[in-house]
Amino acid sequence: WRDSEGCCVLASRRHCWLVMSAPDSHQFGNIQLSGKDQQRDENSGTLKVHAGGFGWKSRKTGNIISVQKADLRGVEWLKIPHAYQLKLRVKGGFVYKFNGFRSQDKDTIKMYCKDTFEADMEDVHMSYKGWNWGEGSIEGQNIVFKVEKRLALEIPLSEVTQATAVKNEAVIEMADDDTAMPDDEVLVEMRLHVPAPTGEEAADMDGTAAENFVNQIKEGGDLEKAGLALASFEDVPIQVPRGRYEVEMFDKFMKLHGKTFDYKVMYSNVSALYLLPKPDGYHMALCITLEHALRQGQTQYPHVILQLPKDTPLEVTINLEEDEIQERFGEKLSQIEAGDMPSVIAKVFSAFTKRKVIALKKDGFNGGSKAEDDRATSIRCSVKANEGQLYPLDKCFFFIANKPMVVDFDKVGSVEFNRVQSNTSSARTFDITVHMKDGTGVNQFVNLQRNVYKELYRFLTEKKIRIKNVAANSNFGDADGDDDDEVNDPYMERMKREREQADMAEDDDDDDEDEVWPSS
């Protein structure tokens, strides 16, 4: 029988033997799930090997990866820098890698796998010669490159976004890591020179050796990652980065093909979509705000601005079956979408990125009688040397220019009006300075037309944004003396009441006509 501690007890009349039973499982702490983002806290956890297989649990999130005994196809042990790696090959060609083991853990895992899983753990030796020639192949769900039959590198097919053949080269492109910092080095492309075969092998081969290798990648990986776009738009004018691009929509990312540069945008990297009218009355700006900026050399693009003509009709077909479209997107997308270009592209982008398209509100800035006029929905101004349009939206300022910028209202500490004092009442423009709560600095917008002052003041007051210096002349903003453009400005109303009270006290209309009241 077993006692309360799980020990086997064998008894007879004269003797009693205490026999310790073998452990049912082994547990290893501080084990990292290997991958390009293995440095994250959520990828550190505990690995447990038990009679049913392997199980890994994240210490931070509690996520579990389970490998059942019946699905196990191979167990490998590798030496990596500063530690050891356990590689599990499972049914379907998938591979799980776990880092952080010690050298003394090898015998424990090897013996347990042999006794429990009837599987021999294989020692795999890496190649450290640094040669750039060897043998490339597709093994399961991985691209494997070996030097003298030793593993040099391994790339999961799930990370491959595109594979093409250019003469004798196989060009393999990987999805950019949207969590990488600007100074991080990320593998985004690899070119393999595949020599042309000779003799009988060349006679039996269709196409070049590079094309055959690329076809193997396409057969082993997902179709959408191998080059089949789910939707595409040709010759799309883009303001930032400037040029005309072919836009291809894949399952997890979109790709912008330009004459000079190509860009990949992961849907998980899109934080917001805006559809805003341009002041020319002809274009709409579809703005894609990114959590991590696109990079081209030293230039970063935190926003992608599409400039789409309103009157251009567009029809696009989604390359999926109707039932699959219904399962993925619900009622948000149909197999064939038709309409004007801004509406169609915005709808498709919203469905793929799972982000709501933000547009102007009727009760927002200049939301009254001027709401139908595209020129009244934005303010022409400049940030340093960049001239553009400032859009006061429901939750932020969006400045569209060659260097776009977003200022969230929840991060704004105060707004300061400049050049609106009484001695500048004849000025045609004014400036505003936006002070941030976290003290990261200020954003200054200059040369705003004076006829938008009252509406901007009303808008900021309605949003409960603190005005740092309410120093404005009572007549500022009356550019043409047109009472129809007046807005109920609390500060202006107070100034008028004070002036009327002063008029009544002094009872001298002639003097009051030339009087200039100091700002408070």
mmCIF file of C-alpha atoms in Angstrom, residues 143-303:
data_model
loop_
_atom_site.group_PDB
_atom_site.id
_atom_site.type_symbol
_atom_site.label_atom_id
_atom_site.label_comp_id
_atom_site.label_asym_id
_atom_site.label_seq_id
_atom_site.Cartn_x
_atom_site.Cartn_y
_atom_site.Cartn_z
ATOM 1 C CA ILE A 143 13.163 26.486 -43.726
ATOM 2 C CA VAL A 144 16.373 24.748 -42.660
ATOM 3 C CA PHE A 145 19.897 25.713 -43.710
ATOM 4 C CA LYS A 146 22.689 23.245 -42.892
ATOM 5 C CA VAL A 147 26.465 23.408 -43.205
ATOM 6 C CA GLU A 148 28.165 20.006 -43.450
ATOM 7 C CA LYS A 149 24.943 18.384 -42.204
ATOM 8 C CA ARG A 150 24.931 20.558 -39.078
ATOM 9 C CA LEU A 151 22.145 23.049 -38.413
ATOM 10 C CA ALA A 152 23.131 26.660 -39.155
ATOM 11 C CA LEU A 153 19.747 28.409 -39.035
ATOM 12 C CA GLU A 154 16.051 27.629 -39.022
ATOM 13 C CA ILE A 155 13.166 29.937 -40.015
ATOM 14 C CA PRO A 156 9.504 29.038 -39.337
ATOM 15 C CA LEU A 157 7.352 29.242 -42.455
ATOM 16 C CA SER A 158 4.734 31.044 -40.369
ATOM 17 C CA GLU A 159 7.030 34.096 -40.293
ATOM 18 C CA VAL A 160 7.533 34.185 -44.085
ATOM 19 C CA THR A 161 5.412 36.849 -45.764
ATOM 20 C CA GLN A 162 6.541 36.424 -49.355
ATOM 21 C CA ALA A 163 8.844 34.234 -51.437
ATOM 22 C CA THR A 164 9.885 35.072 -54.992
ATOM 23 C CA ALA A 165 12.510 33.861 -57.463
ATOM 24 C CA VAL A 166 14.782 36.379 -59.203
ATOM 25 C CA LYS A 167 17.002 34.557 -61.720
ATOM 26 C CA ASN A 168 19.063 32.166 -59.552
ATOM 27 C CA GLU A 169 18.112 33.770 -56.234
ATOM 28 C CA ALA A 170 15.305 32.834 -53.864
ATOM 29 C CA VAL A 171 14.145 36.016 -52.090
ATOM 30 C CA ILE A 172 12.488 35.251 -48.744
ATOM 31 C CA GLU A 173 10.766 38.113 -46.921
ATOM 32 C CA MET A 174 9.721 37.973 -43.273
ATOM 33 C CA ALA A 175 7.105 40.034 -41.451
ATOM 34 C CA ASP A 176 8.596 43.028 -39.666
ATOM 35 C CA ASP A 177 8.411 42.736 -35.888
ATOM 36 C CA ASP A 178 5.972 45.472 -34.827
ATOM 37 C CA THR A 179 7.247 45.241 -31.241
ATOM 38 C CA ALA A 180 10.863 46.017 -32.157
ATOM 39 C CA MET A 181 12.463 49.199 -30.899
ATOM 40 C CA PRO A 182 14.072 51.632 -33.387
ATOM 41 C CA ASP A 183 17.592 50.427 -32.496
ATOM 42 C CA ASP A 184 16.755 46.703 -32.687
ATOM 43 C CA GLU A 185 18.046 44.618 -35.576
ATOM 44 C CA VAL A 186 15.315 42.496 -37.155
ATOM 45 C CA LEU A 187 15.666 39.955 -39.970
ATOM 46 C CA VAL A 188 13.228 41.050 -42.682
ATOM 47 C CA GLU A 189 14.728 39.567 -45.865
ATOM 48 C CA MET A 190 17.096 36.784 -46.877
ATOM 49 C CA ARG A 191 18.403 35.954 -50.349
ATOM 50 C CA LEU A 192 19.656 32.471 -51.147
ATOM 51 C CA HIS A 193 21.646 31.827 -54.305
ATOM 52 C CA VAL A 194 20.509 28.458 -55.672
ATOM 53 C CA PRO A 195 22.992 27.194 -58.307
ATOM 54 C CA ALA A 196 21.591 25.733 -61.497
ATOM 55 C CA PRO A 197 21.808 21.912 -61.570
ATOM 56 C CA THR A 198 23.822 20.061 -64.181
ATOM 57 C CA GLY A 199 23.526 16.763 -66.023
ATOM 58 C CA GLU A 200 20.426 14.585 -65.784
ATOM 59 C CA GLU A 201 19.097 16.554 -62.820
ATOM 60 C CA ALA A 202 18.901 19.691 -64.964
ATOM 61 C CA ALA A 203 17.028 17.868 -67.731
ATOM 62 C CA ASP A 204 14.344 16.630 -65.334
ATOM 63 C CA MET A 205 13.746 20.024 -63.681
ATOM 64 C CA ASP A 206 11.023 22.438 -64.754
ATOM 65 C CA GLY A 207 12.146 26.032 -64.313
ATOM 66 C CA THR A 208 15.179 27.191 -62.369
ATOM 67 C CA ALA A 209 16.402 25.713 -59.102
ATOM 68 C CA ALA A 210 15.451 28.950 -57.330
ATOM 69 C CA GLU A 211 11.877 28.729 -58.653
ATOM 70 C CA ASN A 212 11.567 25.142 -57.444
ATOM 71 C CA PHE A 213 12.820 26.099 -53.983
ATOM 72 C CA VAL A 214 10.323 28.976 -53.829
ATOM 73 C CA ASN A 215 7.510 26.610 -54.851
ATOM 74 C CA GLN A 216 8.439 24.318 -51.956
ATOM 75 C CA ILE A 217 8.129 27.275 -49.586
ATOM 76 C CA LYS A 218 4.714 28.158 -51.028
ATOM 77 C CA GLU A 219 3.496 24.586 -50.711
ATOM 78 C CA GLY A 220 4.721 24.294 -47.137
ATOM 79 C CA GLY A 221 3.503 27.693 -45.918
ATOM 80 C CA ASP A 222 0.142 29.427 -45.871
ATOM 81 C CA LEU A 223 -1.112 30.558 -49.284
ATOM 82 C CA GLU A 224 -1.693 34.102 -48.124
ATOM 83 C CA LYS A 225 1.856 34.356 -46.862
ATOM 84 C CA ALA A 226 3.249 32.884 -50.056
ATOM 85 C CA GLY A 227 1.812 35.568 -52.296
ATOM 86 C CA LEU A 228 -1.986 35.215 -52.682
ATOM 87 C CA ALA A 229 -3.593 38.514 -51.675
ATOM 88 C CA LEU A 230 -7.123 38.488 -50.275
ATOM 89 C CA ALA A 231 -7.794 41.928 -51.791
ATOM 90 C CA SER A 232 -5.767 44.437 -53.789
ATOM 91 C CA PHE A 233 -5.992 48.079 -54.878
ATOM 92 C CA GLU A 234 -3.920 49.385 -57.774
ATOM 93 C CA ASP A 235 -2.366 52.814 -58.262
ATOM 94 C CA VAL A 236 -3.429 54.254 -54.903
ATOM 95 C CA PRO A 237 -2.138 57.831 -54.329
ATOM 96 C CA ILE A 238 -0.446 58.124 -50.935
ATOM 97 C CA GLN A 239 0.681 61.420 -49.438
ATOM 98 C CA VAL A 240 2.888 59.901 -46.702
ATOM 99 C CA PRO A 241 5.113 58.156 -47.730
ATOM 100 C CA ARG A 242 4.678 60.014 -51.013
ATOM 101 C CA GLY A 243 4.007 58.085 -54.193
ATOM 102 C CA ARG A 244 1.573 55.752 -55.910
ATOM 103 C CA TYR A 245 1.379 52.259 -54.489
ATOM 104 C CA GLU A 246 -0.304 48.948 -55.110
ATOM 105 C CA VAL A 247 -1.947 47.942 -51.827
ATOM 106 C CA GLU A 248 -2.338 44.208 -51.142
ATOM 107 C CA MET A 249 -4.358 42.916 -48.201
ATOM 108 C CA PHE A 250 -3.255 39.611 -46.666
ATOM 109 C CA ASP A 251 -4.570 37.757 -43.654
ATOM 110 C CA LYS A 252 -2.341 39.386 -41.027
ATOM 111 C CA PHE A 253 -0.729 42.309 -42.829
ATOM 112 C CA MET A 254 -1.017 44.669 -45.773
ATOM 113 C CA LYS A 255 1.742 45.400 -48.237
ATOM 114 C CA LEU A 256 2.425 48.635 -50.110
ATOM 115 C CA HIS A 257 4.297 48.139 -53.406
ATOM 116 C CA GLY A 258 5.881 51.343 -54.724
ATOM 117 C CA LYS A 259 8.222 52.103 -57.590
ATOM 118 C CA THR A 260 11.175 52.450 -55.228
ATOM 119 C CA PHE A 261 10.223 51.029 -51.828
ATOM 120 C CA ASP A 262 7.876 48.404 -50.415
ATOM 121 C CA TYR A 263 6.327 48.522 -46.943
ATOM 122 C CA LYS A 264 4.608 45.897 -44.803
ATOM 123 C CA VAL A 265 2.060 46.989 -42.194
ATOM 124 C CA MET A 266 0.957 44.418 -39.626
ATOM 125 C CA TYR A 267 -2.724 44.758 -38.731
ATOM 126 C CA SER A 268 -1.781 44.404 -35.067
ATOM 127 C CA ASN A 269 0.366 47.530 -35.504
ATOM 128 C CA VAL A 270 -2.592 49.714 -36.575
ATOM 129 C CA SER A 271 -3.907 51.738 -33.636
ATOM 130 C CA ALA A 272 -6.487 53.961 -35.394
ATOM 131 C CA LEU A 273 -8.080 54.820 -38.753
ATOM 132 C CA TYR A 274 -9.292 58.320 -39.689
ATOM 133 C CA LEU A 275 -11.290 59.389 -42.755
ATOM 134 C CA LEU A 276 -11.127 63.184 -43.099
ATOM 135 C CA PRO A 277 -12.125 65.603 -45.895
ATOM 136 C CA LYS A 278 -9.391 67.639 -47.553
ATOM 137 C CA PRO A 279 -10.049 71.393 -47.942
ATOM 138 C CA ASP A 280 -9.976 71.157 -51.757
ATOM 139 C CA GLY A 281 -13.404 69.495 -51.657
ATOM 140 C CA TYR A 282 -12.191 66.760 -54.016
ATOM 141 C CA HIS A 283 -10.083 64.391 -51.880
ATOM 142 C CA MET A 284 -10.542 62.427 -48.671
ATOM 143 C CA ALA A 285 -7.584 61.578 -46.441
ATOM 144 C CA LEU A 286 -7.555 58.025 -45.055
ATOM 145 C CA CYS A 287 -5.065 58.158 -42.189
ATOM 146 C CA ILE A 288 -3.535 54.990 -40.723
ATOM 147 C CA THR A 289 -1.968 55.596 -37.311
ATOM 148 C CA LEU A 290 0.655 53.024 -36.284
ATOM 149 C CA GLU A 291 1.838 51.992 -32.838
ATOM 150 C CA HIS A 292 5.339 51.446 -34.229
ATOM 151 C CA ALA A 293 6.469 53.616 -37.122
ATOM 152 C CA LEU A 294 7.460 52.244 -40.506
ATOM 153 C CA ARG A 295 11.141 52.730 -41.212
ATOM 154 C CA GLN A 296 12.996 53.487 -44.417
ATOM 155 C CA GLY A 297 16.631 54.135 -43.593
ATOM 156 C CA GLN A 298 16.694 56.888 -40.975
ATOM 157 C CA THR A 299 13.185 58.094 -41.877
ATOM 158 C CA GLN A 300 10.235 56.998 -39.754
ATOM 159 C CA TYR A 301 6.568 57.099 -40.737
ATOM 160 C CA PRO A 302 4.244 56.874 -37.697
ATOM 161 C CA HIS A 303 1.263 57.624 -39.973
#
